[in-house]
Amino acid sequence: MIKKSSRKKSMFWKQIPANPALKQTAPASAAAVNSTAYAVPASAGAHALVDRAQNQMLRQYETDIKASFDNIGPVLKDILSQQHHHDFKRWANRELFNKLHVTLDENEWDVSKADHSQAVFQNLFAKTLFAQFMRLSENFFKNDPLKGQNRQEAESLFRNAGIHAVGIAPCADGRLAHFVSYVLRLPYSSARRKAHAGALFDISESVRNWVFVEHTRFREGRPNSADEPTRYLKMAVYHFSKADPSHQGCAAHGSNDAKAAEAALTKLQDFRQAIENRFGCGSTVETMLIGINTDDDSLKIHIPNEQGFVSLDRFIETDKLYKQTLGMSAIDASEAIETAIDGCNMQHCATPPREQMKKLITWFVTKNFSQIEYVNTYEDGCYSDIGHAERFIGIGNGFEEVQLRNLSYYSYLDTVEEGVNDVDVGIKIFKGLNVKNGLPVPIIIRCDYDGRVPGSRDRAEQKALRIEKAIHNRYQELSVCGLVQTMATLRDHTGCQSAEKITG
Ligand SMILES: [Zn+2]
């Protein structure tokens, strides 16, 4: 049965974060997580390949972070209803810190000057949300709560599969924002993620990145020497909703699943062709097409043939495999997955995938089993927010710290002109989510820079401010009413530094 798609129904609304300061709460290990609060019910399925300790850790993180955003509205309303307090500005800031662990500039609380209480609320809402994002970013990079900075195991598995670098192009839809860390359980630092509406990634930009990766191999032998016969893996991720296919599919493709899959496949084929045409046949890349059912995070993995070619009608479905392998030993379950991969291609008279790719796909399926059980355990097998419920829009590049489903609508872009379609889709989504409820659309702009390159930070700052100005110009009608609020940020992507807010 389809559950109502409403953020108000989210469990996160009810909860004030259990942990007083995220900075101090990043679990040192999965075992350190409070296992009583997030214990897996005995009735939940017991699949031999599922990592339950990791599920508990991920759930705790998701609950804490989403609560810290969803409680902003109720907490502010509560504070603003008590303006009789002596020294209100100071008192309000203290209350905000006690409840949400952030503070604002005291002048933001100067409610006496304002002639419109709704405008005061909108401003405070956006400022608090931006402060909450800065706190999330700091926690993410300093404490590594998802263990995403430890990429050795993943890199070695990729290398064994003949892959030296991974680029993932999901749709910008917030229901895919957790694809790397949750759905595939990959360390965020092991894959480059660039999201675009409809997974329609920019081929030229992807080719430039590929050249950069290959050049680094050639000059520095990183991550491996250029003479090793490994390949770059490009993955495109489209999405669909089995529960409500005609409304909750991909907005960029009019909720038409076949169109979404075909468009992503065409992009992959064009990317592969671009590399081969420009750099010769020896420069083949590996491509992978994955569809995600956003109701339950199960996957449709399109199985490549021996030459690496992908077809729309040749795929395995992880939800079916999960059920088929439930109750098997870990070894038997892994074998059953491999048999299903070969069987899929055989059924369609295609050659089996390369042995290394088969191992890699088996690994992805295994990781996804943990996510299927995560949704079974904590969401009753289907998310209560099957539709959009993003908390803010993120535009620019980077945003590695956003690894949660429906936390943000993220769109990769260099200029608003180039990414205008993606941002328009985001604004449309937020008109429904926020504007109609009198809340502003919070937009966080991010421009990453390379701290080793002279002038890189200044250029990133100018770019971020340019994007910010273009946003207010394009959505002027909303902007003048305070319904589009922005914060421009930078980040040095060469290390684990958190986001920096551009001030002034
Ligand atoms: Zn989409």
Coordinates of C-alpha atoms and ligand atoms in Angstrom, one line a residue:
M1 CA 0.0 0.0 0.0
I2 CA 1.3 3.5 -0.8
K3 CA 1.9 5.6 2.2
K4 CA 1.3 9.3 2.1
S5 CA 4.2 11.3 0.8
S6 CA 4.5 14.1 3.3
R7 CA 7.4 15.4 5.2
K8 CA 5.1 16.2 8.1
K9 CA 4.6 12.5 8.6
S10 CA 8.3 11.9 8.8
M11 CA 9.3 10.3 12.1
F12 CA 12.1 12.9 12.3
W13 CA 9.7 15.7 13.0
K14 CA 8.9 14.4 16.4
Q15 CA 12.3 14.0 17.6
I16 CA 14.7 16.5 19.2
P17 CA 18.1 15.1 18.5
A18 CA 19.1 12.6 21.2
N19 CA 22.7 13.6 21.0
P20 CA 23.6 17.0 22.4
A21 CA 26.5 17.7 20.1
L22 CA 27.1 15.8 16.9
K23 CA 30.8 16.8 17.1
Q24 CA 31.1 14.5 20.1
T25 CA 28.9 11.8 19.0
A26 CA 30.5 10.3 15.9
P27 CA 30.8 6.7 16.9
A28 CA 34.3 5.4 17.0
S29 CA 33.1 2.1 15.7
A30 CA 29.8 0.6 14.8
A31 CA 29.8 -1.1 18.1
A32 CA 29.8 2.2 19.9
V33 CA 26.3 3.1 18.6
N34 CA 23.5 2.9 21.1
S35 CA 22.3 -0.5 20.2
T36 CA 19.2 -0.4 22.4
A37 CA 17.6 2.6 20.5
Y38 CA 18.2 1.1 17.1
A39 CA 18.2 -2.6 17.8
V40 CA 17.0 -4.7 14.9
P41 CA 13.7 -6.4 15.7
A42 CA 13.9 -10.1 16.0
S43 CA 11.3 -10.5 13.3
A44 CA 13.4 -8.8 10.7
G45 CA 14.9 -11.0 8.0
A46 CA 18.3 -12.5 8.7
H47 CA 20.2 -12.5 5.6
A48 CA 23.7 -13.9 5.9
L49 CA 25.2 -11.1 3.7
V50 CA 23.8 -8.2 5.6
D51 CA 25.9 -5.9 7.8
R52 CA 23.5 -5.2 10.7
A53 CA 26.0 -3.2 12.8
Q54 CA 26.6 -0.9 9.9
N55 CA 22.8 -0.5 9.4
Q56 CA 22.5 0.6 13.1
M57 CA 25.3 3.1 12.7
L58 CA 23.8 4.5 9.5
R59 CA 20.3 4.8 11.0
Q60 CA 21.6 6.7 14.0
Y61 CA 23.3 9.2 11.7
E62 CA 20.2 9.6 9.5
T63 CA 17.9 10.1 12.5
D64 CA 20.2 12.6 14.2
I65 CA 20.8 14.7 11.1
K66 CA 17.2 14.8 9.8
A67 CA 15.9 15.7 13.2
S68 CA 18.3 18.6 13.3
F69 CA 16.8 20.0 10.1
D70 CA 13.2 19.1 10.7
N71 CA 13.0 20.6 14.1
I72 CA 14.0 24.0 12.9
G73 CA 10.5 25.2 12.2
P74 CA 8.9 24.1 15.5
V75 CA 11.8 25.3 17.6
L76 CA 11.7 28.7 16.0
K77 CA 8.0 29.0 16.4
D78 CA 8.3 28.1 20.0
I79 CA 11.1 30.7 20.7
L80 CA 9.3 33.5 18.8
S81 CA 6.2 32.9 20.8
Q82 CA 8.1 33.9 23.9
Q83 CA 9.3 37.4 23.0
H84 CA 8.4 38.7 26.5
H85 CA 11.6 37.2 27.9
H86 CA 14.1 39.7 29.3
D87 CA 17.0 40.2 27.0
F88 CA 15.2 38.3 24.3
K89 CA 18.0 38.1 21.8
R90 CA 20.4 36.5 24.1
W91 CA 17.7 34.2 25.6
A92 CA 16.6 33.2 22.1
N93 CA 20.1 32.3 21.0
R94 CA 20.6 30.2 24.1
E95 CA 17.3 28.3 23.5
L96 CA 18.3 27.7 19.9
F97 CA 21.6 26.3 21.0
N98 CA 20.0 24.1 23.7
K99 CA 17.6 22.6 21.2
L100 CA 19.4 22.6 17.9
H101 CA 23.1 23.2 18.9
V102 CA 23.6 26.2 16.7
T103 CA 23.6 29.9 17.3
L104 CA 22.9 32.9 15.1
D105 CA 24.2 36.5 15.1
E106 CA 22.2 38.1 17.9
N107 CA 21.0 40.8 15.6
E108 CA 19.1 38.2 13.6
W109 CA 16.7 38.0 16.6
D110 CA 15.9 41.7 16.4
V111 CA 12.2 41.2 15.9
S112 CA 11.2 44.6 17.1
K113 CA 12.5 46.3 13.9
A114 CA 10.6 44.1 11.5
D115 CA 7.1 45.1 10.4
H116 CA 6.2 41.6 9.1
S117 CA 6.4 38.6 11.4
Q118 CA 6.4 36.2 8.5
A119 CA 9.5 37.8 7.1
V120 CA 11.2 37.5 10.5
F121 CA 10.4 33.8 10.6
Q122 CA 11.5 33.2 7.0
N123 CA 14.8 34.9 7.6
L124 CA 15.4 33.0 10.9
F125 CA 14.4 29.7 9.3
A126 CA 16.9 30.1 6.5
K127 CA 19.7 31.3 8.7
T128 CA 19.2 28.5 11.2
L129 CA 19.1 25.9 8.4
F130 CA 22.4 27.3 7.0
A131 CA 24.0 27.1 10.4
Q132 CA 22.8 23.5 10.7
F133 CA 24.4 22.7 7.4
M134 CA 27.7 24.2 8.5
R135 CA 27.5 22.1 11.6
L136 CA 26.8 19.0 9.5
S137 CA 29.7 19.7 7.2
E138 CA 32.1 20.2 10.1
N139 CA 31.0 16.9 11.8
F140 CA 31.2 15.1 8.5
F141 CA 34.8 16.0 7.6
K142 CA 36.2 16.1 11.1
N143 CA 34.6 13.0 12.6
D144 CA 33.9 10.9 9.5
P145 CA 30.6 9.5 10.9
L146 CA 30.0 7.2 8.0
K147 CA 33.6 6.0 7.8
G148 CA 33.8 7.2 4.3
Q149 CA 37.4 8.3 4.5
N150 CA 38.5 4.7 4.9
R151 CA 38.6 3.6 1.3
Q152 CA 41.3 1.0 1.2
E153 CA 39.0 -2.0 1.1
A154 CA 36.8 -0.5 -1.6
E155 CA 39.8 0.5 -3.7
S156 CA 41.3 -2.9 -3.5
L157 CA 38.0 -4.5 -4.5
F158 CA 37.7 -2.1 -7.4
R159 CA 41.3 -2.8 -8.4
N160 CA 40.7 -6.6 -8.4
A161 CA 37.8 -5.9 -10.7
G162 CA 40.2 -4.0 -13.1
I163 CA 38.9 -0.6 -12.1
H164 CA 41.2 2.3 -11.1
A165 CA 38.7 5.1 -10.7
V166 CA 34.9 5.4 -10.4
G167 CA 32.6 8.2 -11.5
I168 CA 29.0 8.1 -10.5
A169 CA 26.3 10.2 -12.3
P170 CA 23.0 9.9 -10.4
C171 CA 19.9 12.0 -11.0
A172 CA 19.9 15.2 -8.9
D173 CA 16.7 14.0 -7.2
G174 CA 17.2 14.1 -3.4
R175 CA 16.0 10.5 -3.2
L176 CA 19.3 9.4 -4.7
A177 CA 21.5 11.6 -2.5
H178 CA 22.4 8.6 -0.3
F179 CA 23.3 6.4 -3.3
V180 CA 27.0 6.1 -2.6
S181 CA 27.1 5.8 1.2
Y182 CA 23.8 3.9 1.8
V183 CA 22.5 2.2 -1.3
L184 CA 25.9 0.9 -2.5
R185 CA 27.7 1.2 0.8
L186 CA 30.8 2.7 -0.8
P187 CA 33.1 5.1 1.1
Y188 CA 32.2 8.5 -0.3
S189 CA 35.8 9.3 -1.0
S190 CA 36.2 6.2 -3.3
A191 CA 33.9 7.6 -6.0
R192 CA 33.4 10.9 -7.8
R193 CA 29.8 11.9 -7.7
K194 CA 28.3 14.5 -10.0
A195 CA 24.5 14.7 -10.0
H196 CA 22.3 16.0 -12.9
A197 CA 18.6 16.1 -13.4
G198 CA 17.6 12.9 -15.2
A199 CA 21.2 11.6 -14.8
L200 CA 22.0 13.6 -18.0
F201 CA 25.6 14.2 -17.2
D202 CA 27.9 16.5 -19.2
I203 CA 30.0 14.3 -21.6
S204 CA 32.7 17.0 -22.1
E205 CA 33.1 17.5 -18.4
S206 CA 33.3 13.8 -17.9
V207 CA 35.9 13.4 -20.6
R208 CA 38.0 16.2 -19.0
N209 CA 37.8 14.4 -15.7
W210 CA 38.9 11.1 -17.4
V211 CA 41.9 12.9 -19.0
F212 CA 42.8 14.3 -15.5
V213 CA 42.6 10.8 -14.0
E214 CA 44.7 9.2 -16.8
H215 CA 47.3 12.0 -16.7
T216 CA 47.8 11.5 -12.9
R217 CA 48.3 7.8 -13.5
F218 CA 50.8 8.5 -16.3
R219 CA 52.8 11.2 -14.4
E220 CA 52.5 10.1 -10.8
G221 CA 51.4 6.5 -10.9
R222 CA 48.3 7.3 -8.9
P223 CA 46.1 5.4 -8.1
N224 CA 48.1 3.0 -10.3
S225 CA 50.5 3.1 -13.1
A226 CA 49.2 3.9 -16.6
D227 CA 50.6 0.7 -18.0
E228 CA 48.4 -1.5 -15.9
P229 CA 45.4 -2.6 -18.0
T230 CA 42.7 -1.2 -15.7
R231 CA 39.8 1.0 -16.6
Y232 CA 37.8 3.9 -15.5
L233 CA 34.2 3.0 -14.5
K234 CA 31.4 5.4 -15.3
M235 CA 28.1 4.6 -13.7
A236 CA 24.8 6.3 -14.5
V237 CA 21.9 6.0 -12.1
Y238 CA 18.3 6.5 -13.1
H239 CA 15.3 6.0 -10.9
F240 CA 11.7 4.9 -10.7
S241 CA 9.0 4.2 -8.2
K242 CA 7.2 0.9 -8.3
A243 CA 4.5 2.0 -5.9
D244 CA 3.6 5.1 -7.8
P245 CA 5.3 4.9 -11.2
S246 CA 3.4 7.7 -12.9
H247 CA 3.9 10.4 -10.2
Q248 CA 7.0 9.5 -8.2
G249 CA 9.4 8.6 -11.0
C250 CA 12.0 11.0 -12.5
A251 CA 10.6 14.5 -12.8
A252 CA 13.2 15.3 -15.6
H253 CA 11.7 12.5 -17.7
G254 CA 8.1 13.0 -16.9
S255 CA 8.0 10.0 -14.6
N256 CA 8.6 7.8 -17.7
D257 CA 10.8 4.9 -16.5
A258 CA 11.7 3.7 -19.9
K259 CA 12.7 7.2 -21.1
A260 CA 14.8 7.7 -17.9
A261 CA 16.7 4.4 -18.4
E262 CA 17.2 5.0 -22.1
A263 CA 18.5 8.6 -21.6
A264 CA 21.0 7.4 -19.1
L265 CA 22.2 4.6 -21.3
T266 CA 22.6 7.0 -24.3
K267 CA 24.8 9.2 -22.1
L268 CA 27.0 6.3 -21.2
Q269 CA 27.3 5.1 -24.8
D270 CA 28.2 8.7 -25.9
F271 CA 30.8 9.0 -23.2
R272 CA 32.4 5.7 -24.1
Q273 CA 32.3 6.7 -27.8
A274 CA 33.8 10.1 -27.1
I275 CA 36.8 8.6 -25.3
E276 CA 37.4 5.9 -28.0
N277 CA 37.1 8.5 -30.8
R278 CA 39.4 11.0 -29.2
F279 CA 42.0 8.7 -27.6
G280 CA 41.8 5.5 -29.6
C281 CA 40.3 2.1 -28.9
G282 CA 42.9 1.2 -26.3
S283 CA 41.3 3.8 -24.1
T284 CA 38.0 2.0 -23.5
V285 CA 36.1 2.9 -20.3
E286 CA 33.8 0.5 -18.4
T287 CA 30.2 1.6 -18.2
M288 CA 27.5 0.6 -15.8
L289 CA 23.8 1.4 -15.8
I290 CA 21.8 1.1 -12.6
G291 CA 18.2 1.9 -11.9
I292 CA 17.0 2.5 -8.3
N293 CA 13.5 2.0 -7.0
T294 CA 13.2 5.0 -4.7
D295 CA 10.5 3.4 -2.6
D296 CA 12.8 0.8 -1.1
D297 CA 16.3 1.4 -2.5
S298 CA 16.4 -1.9 -4.4
L299 CA 18.3 -1.9 -7.7
K300 CA 18.0 -2.9 -11.3
I301 CA 21.5 -3.6 -12.4
H302 CA 22.0 -3.9 -16.1
I303 CA 24.5 -6.6 -16.8
P304 CA 27.2 -5.8 -19.4
N305 CA 28.2 -8.4 -21.9
E306 CA 31.8 -9.5 -22.4
Q307 CA 32.7 -6.4 -24.4
G308 CA 31.2 -4.2 -21.7
F309 CA 28.0 -3.3 -23.6
V310 CA 24.9 -2.7 -21.6
S311 CA 21.3 -3.3 -22.7
L312 CA 18.1 -2.0 -21.3
D313 CA 16.3 -5.3 -21.2
R314 CA 19.2 -7.3 -19.6
F315 CA 19.2 -6.8 -15.9
I316 CA 18.9 -8.4 -12.5
E317 CA 16.7 -7.1 -9.6
T318 CA 18.2 -7.0 -6.2
D319 CA 14.9 -7.2 -4.3
K320 CA 14.1 -10.6 -6.0
L321 CA 17.6 -11.9 -5.4
Y322 CA 17.5 -10.8 -1.7
K323 CA 14.3 -12.9 -1.2
Q324 CA 15.7 -15.8 -3.2
T325 CA 18.9 -15.9 -1.1
L326 CA 17.3 -15.3 2.3
G327 CA 18.2 -18.2 4.6
M328 CA 21.2 -19.3 2.6
S329 CA 24.8 -19.3 3.9
A330 CA 26.9 -16.3 2.8
I331 CA 28.9 -18.5 0.3
D332 CA 25.8 -20.1 -1.2
A333 CA 24.1 -16.6 -1.5
S334 CA 27.1 -15.2 -3.3
E335 CA 27.2 -18.1 -5.7
A336 CA 23.5 -17.7 -6.3
I337 CA 24.1 -14.0 -7.2
E338 CA 26.8 -15.0 -9.7
T339 CA 24.6 -17.6 -11.2
A340 CA 21.8 -15.1 -11.6
I341 CA 24.2 -12.7 -13.4
D342 CA 25.3 -15.3 -15.9
G343 CA 21.8 -16.6 -16.2
C344 CA 20.5 -13.1 -17.1
N345 CA 22.8 -12.8 -20.1
M346 CA 22.4 -16.4 -21.2
Q347 CA 18.6 -15.9 -21.2
H348 CA 19.1 -12.9 -23.6
C349 CA 21.6 -14.8 -25.8
A350 CA 24.4 -12.4 -24.7
T351 CA 28.0 -13.3 -23.7
P352 CA 28.6 -13.3 -19.9
P353 CA 30.3 -10.3 -18.4
R354 CA 34.0 -10.4 -17.8
E355 CA 34.8 -12.5 -14.7
Q356 CA 36.1 -9.4 -12.9
M357 CA 32.9 -7.4 -13.6
K358 CA 30.8 -10.3 -12.4
K359 CA 32.7 -10.2 -9.1
L360 CA 32.2 -6.4 -8.9
I361 CA 28.4 -6.6 -9.6
T362 CA 28.1 -9.4 -7.0
W363 CA 29.8 -7.1 -4.5
F364 CA 27.4 -4.3 -5.3
V365 CA 24.4 -6.6 -5.0
T366 CA 25.7 -7.8 -1.6
K367 CA 26.1 -4.2 -0.4
N368 CA 22.6 -3.4 -1.6
F369 CA 21.2 -6.3 0.4
S370 CA 22.2 -4.4 3.6
Q371 CA 20.3 -1.4 2.3
I372 CA 17.2 -3.5 1.4
E373 CA 17.2 -4.8 5.0
Y374 CA 17.7 -1.2 6.3
V375 CA 14.5 -0.1 4.6
N376 CA 12.7 -3.3 5.7
T377 CA 13.8 -2.8 9.3
Y378 CA 13.4 0.9 9.8
E379 CA 10.9 1.9 7.1
D380 CA 8.7 -1.1 7.0
G381 CA 10.0 -2.0 3.5
C382 CA 8.8 1.2 1.9
Y383 CA 9.8 4.8 2.7
S384 CA 7.0 6.9 4.2
D385 CA 8.3 9.8 2.1
I386 CA 8.2 8.1 -1.3
G387 CA 8.1 11.5 -2.9
H388 CA 10.2 14.6 -2.6
A389 CA 11.0 15.8 0.9
E390 CA 14.3 17.5 0.5
R391 CA 15.3 20.1 3.1
F392 CA 17.4 22.4 0.9
I393 CA 18.8 22.8 -2.6
G394 CA 22.6 22.4 -3.1
I395 CA 24.1 23.8 -6.3
G396 CA 27.7 24.0 -7.6
N397 CA 30.2 21.2 -7.1
G398 CA 31.2 19.0 -4.2
F399 CA 28.7 18.5 -1.4
E400 CA 30.4 15.2 -0.4
E401 CA 29.0 15.8 3.1
V402 CA 25.4 15.3 1.8
Q403 CA 25.0 11.5 1.9
L404 CA 21.4 11.3 3.1
R405 CA 18.3 10.5 1.2
N406 CA 16.0 13.4 0.7
L407 CA 18.2 15.8 2.6
S408 CA 19.0 18.0 -0.4
Y409 CA 18.2 18.4 -4.1
Y410 CA 21.7 18.6 -5.5
S411 CA 22.7 19.9 -8.9
Y412 CA 26.2 20.0 -10.3
L413 CA 26.9 23.2 -12.2
D414 CA 29.5 25.8 -13.1
T415 CA 27.2 28.6 -14.2
V416 CA 23.4 29.1 -13.6
E417 CA 23.0 29.4 -17.4
E418 CA 24.4 25.9 -18.0
G419 CA 22.5 24.3 -15.1
V420 CA 19.4 26.3 -15.4
N421 CA 17.1 23.3 -16.2
D422 CA 18.3 21.5 -13.1
V423 CA 17.8 24.5 -10.9
D424 CA 14.3 25.2 -12.4
V425 CA 13.4 21.6 -11.5
G426 CA 14.6 22.1 -7.9
I427 CA 12.7 25.4 -7.5
K428 CA 9.6 23.7 -8.8
I429 CA 10.0 20.9 -6.2
F430 CA 10.5 23.4 -3.4
K431 CA 7.5 25.5 -4.4
G432 CA 5.5 22.5 -3.5
L433 CA 7.5 21.6 -0.4
N434 CA 8.2 25.0 1.2
V435 CA 6.8 28.1 -0.6
K436 CA 3.2 26.9 -0.4
N437 CA 3.7 26.5 3.4
G438 CA 5.2 30.0 3.7
L439 CA 8.8 28.7 4.1
P440 CA 11.6 30.0 2.0
V441 CA 13.6 27.9 -0.5
P442 CA 17.0 27.5 1.1
I443 CA 19.8 27.3 -1.5
I444 CA 23.4 26.5 -0.6
I445 CA 26.0 27.3 -3.2
R446 CA 29.2 25.4 -3.1
C447 CA 32.4 26.0 -5.1
D448 CA 35.3 23.7 -4.3
Y449 CA 38.9 24.8 -4.9
D450 CA 42.3 23.3 -4.9
G451 CA 44.3 24.8 -1.9
R452 CA 47.6 24.0 -3.7
V453 CA 46.8 26.2 -6.7
P454 CA 47.6 29.9 -6.3
G455 CA 44.4 32.0 -6.7
S456 CA 42.1 29.0 -6.8
R457 CA 40.3 30.0 -3.6
D458 CA 39.7 33.6 -4.9
R459 CA 38.4 32.3 -8.2
A460 CA 36.0 29.8 -6.4
E461 CA 34.8 32.7 -4.3
Q462 CA 34.0 34.9 -7.2
K463 CA 32.3 32.0 -9.0
A464 CA 30.1 31.3 -5.9
L465 CA 29.1 34.9 -5.6
R466 CA 28.3 35.0 -9.3
I467 CA 26.1 32.0 -9.0
E468 CA 24.4 33.5 -6.0
K469 CA 23.6 36.7 -7.8
A470 CA 22.4 34.8 -10.8
I471 CA 20.0 32.8 -8.6
H472 CA 18.4 35.9 -7.1
N473 CA 18.1 37.5 -10.6
R474 CA 16.5 34.4 -12.1
Y475 CA 14.0 33.8 -9.3
Q476 CA 13.5 37.5 -8.6
E477 CA 9.8 37.1 -7.8
L478 CA 10.5 34.7 -4.9
S479 CA 13.7 36.5 -3.9
V480 CA 12.1 39.9 -3.2
C481 CA 9.6 38.3 -0.9
G482 CA 12.4 36.5 1.0
L483 CA 11.2 33.2 -0.4
V484 CA 14.6 32.3 -1.9
Q485 CA 17.4 32.5 0.5
T486 CA 21.0 31.7 -0.3
M487 CA 24.3 30.9 1.4
A488 CA 27.5 30.8 -0.6
T489 CA 30.2 28.4 0.6
L490 CA 33.6 27.2 -0.5
R491 CA 35.7 24.1 0.3
D492 CA 39.3 23.1 -0.2
H493 CA 38.7 19.6 -1.8
T494 CA 42.3 18.5 -1.3
G495 CA 41.8 17.3 2.2
C496 CA 39.1 16.8 4.8
Q497 CA 38.3 20.4 5.5
S498 CA 34.7 21.4 6.1
A499 CA 32.8 24.0 4.2
E500 CA 33.7 27.7 4.6
K501 CA 30.9 30.3 4.5
I502 CA 31.6 33.4 2.4
T503 CA 30.9 36.4 4.5
G504 CA 30.5 40.0 3.7
Ligands
ZN1 ZN 15.3 12.1 -11.5

